[in-house]
Amino acid sequence: MKMDDRQLTTRLRSAYGVDMDDAAQRDQIATIASVLTTLPPESPVASTMLERWRTKIVALIAAVSLASPVAVAVAAEGTVPGDVLYPVKQVTEDFRSVFDPTISARHRIQEAEQMHESGHPSTEVDAVLTDADNAIDDIGDPVELRSQWAETRDRIMMSDEHENTPYTTSDDVPDSRYESEHDVVQPSGGLSDNATQPTDRYPMDDPAPHEFSTDESSHTDTGTEHDPTPTPVAPVDGGAAPQEDPASDPDWNQDGTTGSNTESDNMSPESSHDATTDQSSDWTTDRTDHDWGN
Amino acid sequence: MAPDPSELDHLVDGIRERSEKAFSDLHRAVANGLMAHAFGMLRDRQAAEDAVQQAFLELAKTAPSFRGDGRALRSWLYRAVRFNCLDEVRRRKRRPEVPTETLPEYEAHGTGIDMNLDPDLEDALRELTELQRNIIILKHVLEFTGDEIADILNTNRAAVYASAARAERKLKKLLGRVRSHDHAASVWVEGRL
């Protein structure tokens, strides 16, 4: 014989449907009342305020939790290699590259410029330029980015602070000696515009302080453009050459002569004379426009 | 048996303000249900009354911070009673056994196990888990809905329905077997006569 729900309920109620005695109920209510009088009064307004503040605090924590990653990502945008937040930038870059494949290349170019302007070592700047180069290659070498990269590279390479020239040959790099305030000797024998009067160091009675060699043996006409490296020789009267010790200059051979393809090789005595007398030669301008300009 | 929770809504503000009248009205409204709930777990009238009293005292202490309506208030009290009963069960397990000779005689509503219990039902309920016993009492004795039981026991409605179904099936099977055995015994006795 199986029991149904109603029978089960009836049997459970008859066994457990107990009520509290009236006497027990009165005792309990009295006890509760006595306890209530001992408890300190607490305004429900206070609990409501607590609740209101709790809601605000929870909202604040939630807002901070959501905003913090965004703030860190934004702060990491302007970082360069070596910065604390730079890894964050790399992570966000990976995600953004899904939608914009050029993001890595553009970032590397910007970083190279930033690092150069902030005075980072040129080796680090060059490494970032290399990364930019590779990134541009990875996305198919777009013309616009490539030209932007080339402009950035040239700007960095042509600056005074940059020392290394990994992307150009040494012949293409301007020698800082020609841009110094003194001792700027142009291959044509003239002085640059910013040079002081030669009489400051070489009195006018010192004849031909910047005479170039006219030795036919050193002529090697290669048909190339003028090389800015001068070939100073001893003055005619046997006076000391105005240049530094040739042995200490890597551009000079040990015997005091230059290698081939020097400016002096292509200069005739007449041109040397003209250049010496004409200090406003526009050779520098021509030279810059032709070889260094890009 | 359980009061409509909406009847308790008007008491909530008074409870928060620790009004003596509100506590008195609340006690009269829910004390019997709480008593049955505690008695189902402890099978001890005095211990059940203590569990109910303790729950009201805890409510008095925390009343100002109470949030919710009448239904939440009632569920809070049932949960408090349940935890008090579980504490009592744990205390009983730790308490050393007392020799039977030293026990005082049972009274109808005194300390000790209530002697009016149905022994077959008791045996059958012992086969259930503590949670299943709670659900059976709350459903069949106090007439709570599945949602209300889930609220009191801090579980979900599906779990309540599943546990209730399993417990009822087991109880019916056990109690039906006893009834069959009794019926067979009575037939056998009648045949002998």
PDB file of N, CA, C and O in Angstrom, chain A residues 185-250:
ATOM      1  N   VAL A 185      87.127  74.637 -42.899  1.00  0.00           N
ATOM      2  CA  VAL A 185      87.849  74.854 -44.137  1.00  0.00           C
ATOM      3  C   VAL A 185      87.088  74.212 -45.275  1.00  0.00           C
ATOM      4  O   VAL A 185      86.797  73.014 -45.237  1.00  0.00           O
ATOM      5  N   GLN A 186      86.694  74.978 -46.191  1.00  0.00           N
ATOM      6  CA  GLN A 186      85.980  74.433 -47.329  1.00  0.00           C
ATOM      7  C   GLN A 186      86.987  73.885 -48.332  1.00  0.00           C
ATOM      8  O   GLN A 186      88.111  74.366 -48.435  1.00  0.00           O
ATOM      9  N   PRO A 187      86.612  72.869 -49.056  1.00  0.00           N
ATOM     10  CA  PRO A 187      87.531  72.300 -50.051  1.00  0.00           C
ATOM     11  C   PRO A 187      87.987  73.340 -51.059  1.00  0.00           C
ATOM     12  O   PRO A 187      89.057  73.243 -51.614  1.00  0.00           O
ATOM     13  N   SER A 188      87.132  74.298 -51.252  1.00  0.00           N
ATOM     14  CA  SER A 188      87.536  75.310 -52.210  1.00  0.00           C
ATOM     15  C   SER A 188      88.526  76.296 -51.617  1.00  0.00           C
ATOM     16  O   SER A 188      88.958  77.210 -52.295  1.00  0.00           O
ATOM     17  N   GLY A 189      88.837  76.104 -50.359  1.00  0.00           N
ATOM     18  CA  GLY A 189      89.780  76.976 -49.700  1.00  0.00           C
ATOM     19  C   GLY A 189      89.113  78.086 -48.956  1.00  0.00           C
ATOM     20  O   GLY A 189      89.754  78.830 -48.235  1.00  0.00           O
ATOM     21  N   GLY A 190      87.789  78.231 -49.068  1.00  0.00           N
ATOM     22  CA  GLY A 190      87.089  79.303 -48.368  1.00  0.00           C
ATOM     23  C   GLY A 190      86.651  78.877 -46.996  1.00  0.00           C
ATOM     24  O   GLY A 190      86.829  77.735 -46.577  1.00  0.00           O
ATOM     25  N   LEU A 191      86.066  79.771 -46.298  1.00  0.00           N
ATOM     26  CA  LEU A 191      85.545  79.500 -44.955  1.00  0.00           C
ATOM     27  C   LEU A 191      84.031  79.565 -44.997  1.00  0.00           C
ATOM     28  O   LEU A 191      83.438  80.255 -45.832  1.00  0.00           O
ATOM     29  N   SER A 192      83.466  78.857 -44.131  1.00  0.00           N
ATOM     30  CA  SER A 192      82.009  78.874 -44.076  1.00  0.00           C
ATOM     31  C   SER A 192      81.536  80.220 -43.560  1.00  0.00           C
ATOM     32  O   SER A 192      82.306  81.010 -43.022  1.00  0.00           O
ATOM     33  N   ASP A 193      80.242  80.442 -43.711  1.00  0.00           N
ATOM     34  CA  ASP A 193      79.692  81.749 -43.339  1.00  0.00           C
ATOM     35  C   ASP A 193      79.838  82.032 -41.854  1.00  0.00           C
ATOM     36  O   ASP A 193      79.979  83.177 -41.436  1.00  0.00           O
ATOM     37  N   ASN A 194      79.740  80.988 -41.057  1.00  0.00           N
ATOM     38  CA  ASN A 194      79.775  81.221 -39.620  1.00  0.00           C
ATOM     39  C   ASN A 194      81.199  81.211 -39.067  1.00  0.00           C
ATOM     40  O   ASN A 194      81.390  81.280 -37.855  1.00  0.00           O
ATOM     41  N   ALA A 195      82.155  81.066 -39.886  1.00  0.00           N
ATOM     42  CA  ALA A 195      83.530  81.077 -39.393  1.00  0.00           C
ATOM     43  C   ALA A 195      83.964  82.524 -39.157  1.00  0.00           C
ATOM     44  O   ALA A 195      83.508  83.459 -39.811  1.00  0.00           O
ATOM     45  N   THR A 196      84.831  82.675 -38.194  1.00  0.00           N
ATOM     46  CA  THR A 196      85.343  84.015 -37.919  1.00  0.00           C
ATOM     47  C   THR A 196      86.418  84.362 -38.942  1.00  0.00           C
ATOM     48  O   THR A 196      86.820  83.539 -39.758  1.00  0.00           O
ATOM     49  N   GLN A 197      86.846  85.556 -38.884  1.00  0.00           N
ATOM     50  CA  GLN A 197      87.866  85.976 -39.830  1.00  0.00           C
ATOM     51  C   GLN A 197      89.138  85.173 -39.650  1.00  0.00           C
ATOM     52  O   GLN A 197      89.532  84.880 -38.525  1.00  0.00           O
ATOM     53  N   PRO A 198      89.742  84.769 -40.708  1.00  0.00           N
ATOM     54  CA  PRO A 198      90.943  83.949 -40.586  1.00  0.00           C
ATOM     55  C   PRO A 198      92.066  84.669 -39.871  1.00  0.00           C
ATOM     56  O   PRO A 198      92.953  84.032 -39.329  1.00  0.00           O
ATOM     57  N   THR A 199      91.969  85.931 -39.824  1.00  0.00           N
ATOM     58  CA  THR A 199      93.046  86.669 -39.160  1.00  0.00           C
ATOM     59  C   THR A 199      93.061  86.427 -37.669  1.00  0.00           C
ATOM     60  O   THR A 199      94.046  86.727 -37.000  1.00  0.00           O
ATOM     61  N   ASP A 200      91.937  85.872 -37.159  1.00  0.00           N
ATOM     62  CA  ASP A 200      91.916  85.590 -35.716  1.00  0.00           C
ATOM     63  C   ASP A 200      93.019  84.611 -35.347  1.00  0.00           C
ATOM     64  O   ASP A 200      93.642  84.722 -34.313  1.00  0.00           O
ATOM     65  N   ARG A 201      93.183  83.610 -36.148  1.00  0.00           N
ATOM     66  CA  ARG A 201      94.189  82.592 -35.831  1.00  0.00           C
ATOM     67  C   ARG A 201      95.405  82.680 -36.737  1.00  0.00           C
ATOM     68  O   ARG A 201      96.485  82.284 -36.362  1.00  0.00           O
ATOM     69  N   TYR A 202      95.165  83.141 -37.943  1.00  0.00           N
ATOM     70  CA  TYR A 202      96.258  83.194 -38.893  1.00  0.00           C
ATOM     71  C   TYR A 202      96.431  84.631 -39.346  1.00  0.00           C
ATOM     72  O   TYR A 202      95.614  85.118 -40.139  1.00  0.00           O
ATOM     73  N   PRO A 203      97.375  85.292 -38.846  1.00  0.00           N
ATOM     74  CA  PRO A 203      97.568  86.694 -39.208  1.00  0.00           C
ATOM     75  C   PRO A 203      97.737  86.854 -40.710  1.00  0.00           C
ATOM     76  O   PRO A 203      98.160  85.933 -41.421  1.00  0.00           O
ATOM     77  N   MET A 204      97.385  87.996 -41.146  1.00  0.00           N
ATOM     78  CA  MET A 204      97.439  88.261 -42.577  1.00  0.00           C
ATOM     79  C   MET A 204      98.848  88.160 -43.136  1.00  0.00           C
ATOM     80  O   MET A 204      99.045  87.908 -44.322  1.00  0.00           O
ATOM     81  N   ASP A 205      99.832  88.377 -42.251  1.00  0.00           N
ATOM     82  CA  ASP A 205     101.213  88.289 -42.746  1.00  0.00           C
ATOM     83  C   ASP A 205     101.675  86.853 -42.891  1.00  0.00           C
ATOM     84  O   ASP A 205     102.768  86.578 -43.358  1.00  0.00           O
ATOM     85  N   ASP A 206     100.804  85.909 -42.421  1.00  0.00           N
ATOM     86  CA  ASP A 206     101.143  84.495 -42.593  1.00  0.00           C
ATOM     87  C   ASP A 206     100.594  84.075 -43.944  1.00  0.00           C
ATOM     88  O   ASP A 206      99.383  83.909 -44.116  1.00  0.00           O
ATOM     89  N   PRO A 207     101.471  83.916 -44.933  1.00  0.00           N
ATOM     90  CA  PRO A 207     100.949  83.688 -46.284  1.00  0.00           C
ATOM     91  C   PRO A 207     100.329  82.305 -46.445  1.00  0.00           C
ATOM     92  O   PRO A 207     100.821  81.326 -45.898  1.00  0.00           O
ATOM     93  N   ALA A 208      99.291  82.313 -47.242  1.00  0.00           N
ATOM     94  CA  ALA A 208      98.609  81.087 -47.690  1.00  0.00           C
ATOM     95  C   ALA A 208      98.419  80.055 -46.591  1.00  0.00           C
ATOM     96  O   ALA A 208      99.003  78.988 -46.631  1.00  0.00           O
ATOM     97  N   PRO A 209      97.664  80.402 -45.595  1.00  0.00           N
ATOM     98  CA  PRO A 209      97.475  79.427 -44.506  1.00  0.00           C
ATOM     99  C   PRO A 209      96.649  78.208 -44.928  1.00  0.00           C
ATOM    100  O   PRO A 209      96.717  77.171 -44.307  1.00  0.00           O
ATOM    101  N   HIS A 210      95.859  78.324 -45.986  1.00  0.00           N
ATOM    102  CA  HIS A 210      94.986  77.201 -46.348  1.00  0.00           C
ATOM    103  C   HIS A 210      95.213  76.793 -47.777  1.00  0.00           C
ATOM    104  O   HIS A 210      94.287  76.623 -48.554  1.00  0.00           O
ATOM    105  N   GLU A 211      96.400  76.648 -48.103  1.00  0.00           N
ATOM    106  CA  GLU A 211      96.656  76.281 -49.477  1.00  0.00           C
ATOM    107  C   GLU A 211      96.575  74.782 -49.647  1.00  0.00           C
ATOM    108  O   GLU A 211      97.073  74.021 -48.819  1.00  0.00           O
ATOM    109  N   PHE A 212      95.953  74.398 -50.717  1.00  0.00           N
ATOM    110  CA  PHE A 212      95.787  72.973 -50.964  1.00  0.00           C
ATOM    111  C   PHE A 212      96.872  72.480 -51.885  1.00  0.00           C
ATOM    112  O   PHE A 212      97.434  73.227 -52.654  1.00  0.00           O
ATOM    113  N   SER A 213      97.037  71.234 -51.770  1.00  0.00           N
ATOM    114  CA  SER A 213      98.092  70.621 -52.576  1.00  0.00           C
ATOM    115  C   SER A 213      97.755  70.718 -54.051  1.00  0.00           C
ATOM    116  O   SER A 213      96.615  70.530 -54.465  1.00  0.00           O
ATOM    117  N   THR A 214      98.752  70.991 -54.802  1.00  0.00           N
ATOM    118  CA  THR A 214      98.556  71.031 -56.256  1.00  0.00           C
ATOM    119  C   THR A 214      99.383  69.954 -56.930  1.00  0.00           C
ATOM    120  O   THR A 214      99.608  69.982 -58.126  1.00  0.00           O
ATOM    121  N   ASP A 215      99.808  69.040 -56.103  1.00  0.00           N
ATOM    122  CA  ASP A 215     100.636  67.959 -56.615  1.00  0.00           C
ATOM    123  C   ASP A 215      99.835  67.113 -57.595  1.00  0.00           C
ATOM    124  O   ASP A 215      98.749  66.622 -57.284  1.00  0.00           O
ATOM    125  N   GLU A 216     100.386  66.973 -58.803  1.00  0.00           N
ATOM    126  CA  GLU A 216      99.679  66.226 -59.828  1.00  0.00           C
ATOM    127  C   GLU A 216      99.533  64.749 -59.452  1.00  0.00           C
ATOM    128  O   GLU A 216      98.609  64.091 -59.882  1.00  0.00           O
ATOM    129  N   SER A 217     100.471  64.284 -58.627  1.00  0.00           N
ATOM    130  CA  SER A 217     100.419  62.860 -58.277  1.00  0.00           C
ATOM    131  C   SER A 217      99.206  62.514 -57.419  1.00  0.00           C
ATOM    132  O   SER A 217      98.796  61.367 -57.355  1.00  0.00           O
ATOM    133  N   SER A 218      98.695  63.528 -56.749  1.00  0.00           N
ATOM    134  CA  SER A 218      97.544  63.226 -55.877  1.00  0.00           C
ATOM    135  C   SER A 218      96.225  63.376 -56.607  1.00  0.00           C
ATOM    136  O   SER A 218      95.174  63.181 -56.039  1.00  0.00           O
ATOM    137  N   HIS A 219      96.306  63.733 -57.877  1.00  0.00           N
ATOM    138  CA  HIS A 219      95.062  63.897 -58.626  1.00  0.00           C
ATOM    139  C   HIS A 219      94.518  62.553 -59.059  1.00  0.00           C
ATOM    140  O   HIS A 219      95.193  61.773 -59.689  1.00  0.00           O
ATOM    141  N   THR A 220      93.342  62.313 -58.697  1.00  0.00           N
ATOM    142  CA  THR A 220      92.635  61.100 -59.159  1.00  0.00           C
ATOM    143  C   THR A 220      91.247  61.525 -59.539  1.00  0.00           C
ATOM    144  O   THR A 220      90.335  61.574 -58.720  1.00  0.00           O
ATOM    145  N   ASP A 221      91.128  61.862 -60.781  1.00  0.00           N
ATOM    146  CA  ASP A 221      89.838  62.346 -61.229  1.00  0.00           C
ATOM    147  C   ASP A 221      88.873  61.175 -61.393  1.00  0.00           C
ATOM    148  O   ASP A 221      88.992  60.368 -62.301  1.00  0.00           O
ATOM    149  N   THR A 222      87.975  61.095 -60.491  1.00  0.00           N
ATOM    150  CA  THR A 222      87.004  59.982 -60.533  1.00  0.00           C
ATOM    151  C   THR A 222      85.710  60.400 -61.172  1.00  0.00           C
ATOM    152  O   THR A 222      84.813  59.596 -61.359  1.00  0.00           O
ATOM    153  N   GLY A 223      85.632  61.680 -61.459  1.00  0.00           N
ATOM    154  CA  GLY A 223      84.393  62.139 -62.077  1.00  0.00           C
ATOM    155  C   GLY A 223      83.262  62.266 -61.083  1.00  0.00           C
ATOM    156  O   GLY A 223      82.114  62.437 -61.476  1.00  0.00           O
ATOM    157  N   THR A 224      83.539  62.175 -59.862  1.00  0.00           N
ATOM    158  CA  THR A 224      82.484  62.287 -58.847  1.00  0.00           C
ATOM    159  C   THR A 224      82.412  63.710 -58.351  1.00  0.00           C
ATOM    160  O   THR A 224      83.220  64.556 -58.712  1.00  0.00           O
ATOM    161  N   GLU A 225      81.453  63.932 -57.513  1.00  0.00           N
ATOM    162  CA  GLU A 225      81.292  65.251 -56.965  1.00  0.00           C
ATOM    163  C   GLU A 225      82.388  65.539 -55.969  1.00  0.00           C
ATOM    164  O   GLU A 225      83.119  64.662 -55.520  1.00  0.00           O
ATOM    165  N   HIS A 226      82.439  66.777 -55.558  1.00  0.00           N
ATOM    166  CA  HIS A 226      83.477  67.185 -54.629  1.00  0.00           C
ATOM    167  C   HIS A 226      83.313  66.505 -53.306  1.00  0.00           C
ATOM    168  O   HIS A 226      82.208  66.355 -52.802  1.00  0.00           O
ATOM    169  N   ASP A 227      84.417  66.081 -52.758  1.00  0.00           N
ATOM    170  CA  ASP A 227      84.394  65.508 -51.405  1.00  0.00           C
ATOM    171  C   ASP A 227      84.720  66.618 -50.422  1.00  0.00           C
ATOM    172  O   ASP A 227      85.611  67.433 -50.668  1.00  0.00           O
ATOM    173  N   PRO A 228      84.014  66.697 -49.341  1.00  0.00           N
ATOM    174  CA  PRO A 228      84.257  67.800 -48.413  1.00  0.00           C
ATOM    175  C   PRO A 228      85.574  67.688 -47.674  1.00  0.00           C
ATOM    176  O   PRO A 228      85.983  68.632 -47.011  1.00  0.00           O
ATOM    177  N   THR A 229      86.225  66.523 -47.747  1.00  0.00           N
ATOM    178  CA  THR A 229      87.456  66.376 -46.976  1.00  0.00           C
ATOM    179  C   THR A 229      88.581  67.195 -47.597  1.00  0.00           C
ATOM    180  O   THR A 229      88.917  67.015 -48.759  1.00  0.00           O
ATOM    181  N   PRO A 230      89.142  68.109 -46.876  1.00  0.00           N
ATOM    182  CA  PRO A 230      90.202  68.938 -47.446  1.00  0.00           C
ATOM    183  C   PRO A 230      91.546  68.247 -47.408  1.00  0.00           C
ATOM    184  O   PRO A 230      91.716  67.252 -46.698  1.00  0.00           O
ATOM    185  N   THR A 231      92.441  68.727 -48.168  1.00  0.00           N
ATOM    186  CA  THR A 231      93.794  68.177 -48.163  1.00  0.00           C
ATOM    187  C   THR A 231      94.785  69.306 -47.897  1.00  0.00           C
ATOM    188  O   THR A 231      95.362  69.888 -48.809  1.00  0.00           O
ATOM    189  N   PRO A 232      94.887  69.622 -46.672  1.00  0.00           N
ATOM    190  CA  PRO A 232      95.786  70.736 -46.361  1.00  0.00           C
ATOM    191  C   PRO A 232      97.236  70.317 -46.527  1.00  0.00           C
ATOM    192  O   PRO A 232      97.587  69.171 -46.264  1.00  0.00           O
ATOM    193  N   VAL A 233      97.980  71.211 -46.939  1.00  0.00           N
ATOM    194  CA  VAL A 233      99.421  70.961 -47.079  1.00  0.00           C
ATOM    195  C   VAL A 233     100.167  72.065 -46.351  1.00  0.00           C
ATOM    196  O   VAL A 233      99.571  73.082 -45.962  1.00  0.00           O
ATOM    197  N   ALA A 234     101.414  71.858 -46.223  1.00  0.00           N
ATOM    198  CA  ALA A 234     102.216  72.859 -45.537  1.00  0.00           C
ATOM    199  C   ALA A 234     102.261  74.137 -46.357  1.00  0.00           C
ATOM    200  O   ALA A 234     102.218  74.096 -47.582  1.00  0.00           O
ATOM    201  N   PRO A 235     102.305  75.246 -45.713  1.00  0.00           N
ATOM    202  CA  PRO A 235     102.379  76.503 -46.436  1.00  0.00           C
ATOM    203  C   PRO A 235     103.618  76.561 -47.304  1.00  0.00           C
ATOM    204  O   PRO A 235     104.604  75.854 -47.085  1.00  0.00           O
ATOM    205  N   VAL A 236     103.509  77.400 -48.264  1.00  0.00           N
ATOM    206  CA  VAL A 236     104.613  77.514 -49.228  1.00  0.00           C
ATOM    207  C   VAL A 236     105.899  77.913 -48.546  1.00  0.00           C
ATOM    208  O   VAL A 236     106.974  77.420 -48.869  1.00  0.00           O
ATOM    209  N   ASP A 237     105.735  78.796 -47.582  1.00  0.00           N
ATOM    210  CA  ASP A 237     106.956  79.256 -46.931  1.00  0.00           C
ATOM    211  C   ASP A 237     107.438  78.308 -45.857  1.00  0.00           C
ATOM    212  O   ASP A 237     108.305  78.610 -45.075  1.00  0.00           O
ATOM    213  N   GLY A 238     106.866  77.145 -45.810  1.00  0.00           N
ATOM    214  CA  GLY A 238     107.301  76.155 -44.835  1.00  0.00           C
ATOM    215  C   GLY A 238     106.663  76.314 -43.483  1.00  0.00           C
ATOM    216  O   GLY A 238     107.016  75.629 -42.535  1.00  0.00           O
ATOM    217  N   GLY A 239     105.710  77.215 -43.340  1.00  0.00           N
ATOM    218  CA  GLY A 239     104.999  77.384 -42.077  1.00  0.00           C
ATOM    219  C   GLY A 239     104.147  76.170 -41.725  1.00  0.00           C
ATOM    220  O   GLY A 239     103.915  75.298 -42.559  1.00  0.00           O
ATOM    221  N   ALA A 240     103.695  76.141 -40.525  1.00  0.00           N
ATOM    222  CA  ALA A 240     102.924  74.991 -40.050  1.00  0.00           C
ATOM    223  C   ALA A 240     101.537  74.976 -40.678  1.00  0.00           C
ATOM    224  O   ALA A 240     100.950  76.016 -40.945  1.00  0.00           O
ATOM    225  N   ALA A 241     101.080  73.808 -40.988  1.00  0.00           N
ATOM    226  CA  ALA A 241      99.737  73.656 -41.538  1.00  0.00           C
ATOM    227  C   ALA A 241      98.707  74.004 -40.482  1.00  0.00           C
ATOM    228  O   ALA A 241      98.899  73.737 -39.316  1.00  0.00           O
ATOM    229  N   PRO A 242      97.636  74.621 -40.887  1.00  0.00           N
ATOM    230  CA  PRO A 242      96.617  75.025 -39.900  1.00  0.00           C
ATOM    231  C   PRO A 242      95.789  73.869 -39.372  1.00  0.00           C
ATOM    232  O   PRO A 242      95.098  74.002 -38.387  1.00  0.00           O
ATOM    233  N   GLN A 243      95.824  72.731 -40.016  1.00  0.00           N
ATOM    234  CA  GLN A 243      94.999  71.604 -39.564  1.00  0.00           C
ATOM    235  C   GLN A 243      95.638  70.886 -38.388  1.00  0.00           C
ATOM    236  O   GLN A 243      96.789  71.095 -38.050  1.00  0.00           O
ATOM    237  N   GLU A 244      94.866  70.020 -37.806  1.00  0.00           N
ATOM    238  CA  GLU A 244      95.343  69.229 -36.676  1.00  0.00           C
ATOM    239  C   GLU A 244      96.341  68.210 -37.181  1.00  0.00           C
ATOM    240  O   GLU A 244      96.515  67.999 -38.383  1.00  0.00           O
ATOM    241  N   ASP A 245      96.916  67.551 -36.222  1.00  0.00           N
ATOM    242  CA  ASP A 245      97.891  66.527 -36.562  1.00  0.00           C
ATOM    243  C   ASP A 245      97.220  65.462 -37.416  1.00  0.00           C
ATOM    244  O   ASP A 245      96.253  64.841 -36.995  1.00  0.00           O
ATOM    245  N   PRO A 246      97.687  65.253 -38.601  1.00  0.00           N
ATOM    246  CA  PRO A 246      97.035  64.277 -39.482  1.00  0.00           C
ATOM    247  C   PRO A 246      96.997  62.881 -38.891  1.00  0.00           C
ATOM    248  O   PRO A 246      96.055  62.137 -39.138  1.00  0.00           O
ATOM    249  N   ALA A 247      97.978  62.551 -38.115  1.00  0.00           N
ATOM    250  CA  ALA A 247      98.013  61.195 -37.556  1.00  0.00           C
ATOM    251  C   ALA A 247      96.862  60.947 -36.608  1.00  0.00           C
ATOM    252  O   ALA A 247      96.419  59.815 -36.444  1.00  0.00           O
ATOM    253  N   SER A 248      96.375  62.057 -35.989  1.00  0.00           N
ATOM    254  CA  SER A 248      95.279  61.867 -35.036  1.00  0.00           C
ATOM    255  C   SER A 248      93.924  61.902 -35.724  1.00  0.00           C
ATOM    256  O   SER A 248      92.909  61.665 -35.102  1.00  0.00           O
ATOM    257  N   ASP A 249      93.868  62.223 -36.948  1.00  0.00           N
ATOM    258  CA  ASP A 249      92.597  62.295 -37.658  1.00  0.00           C
ATOM    259  C   ASP A 249      92.406  61.036 -38.490  1.00  0.00           C
ATOM    260  O   ASP A 249      93.213  60.728 -39.359  1.00  0.00           O
ATOM    261  N   PRO A 250      91.325  60.307 -38.238  1.00  0.00           N
ATOM    262  CA  PRO A 250      91.145  59.043 -38.969  1.00  0.00           C
ATOM    263  C   PRO A 250      90.938  59.258 -40.449  1.00  0.00           C
ATOM    264  O   PRO A 250      91.107  58.335 -41.238  1.00  0.00           O
TER     265      PRO A 250
END
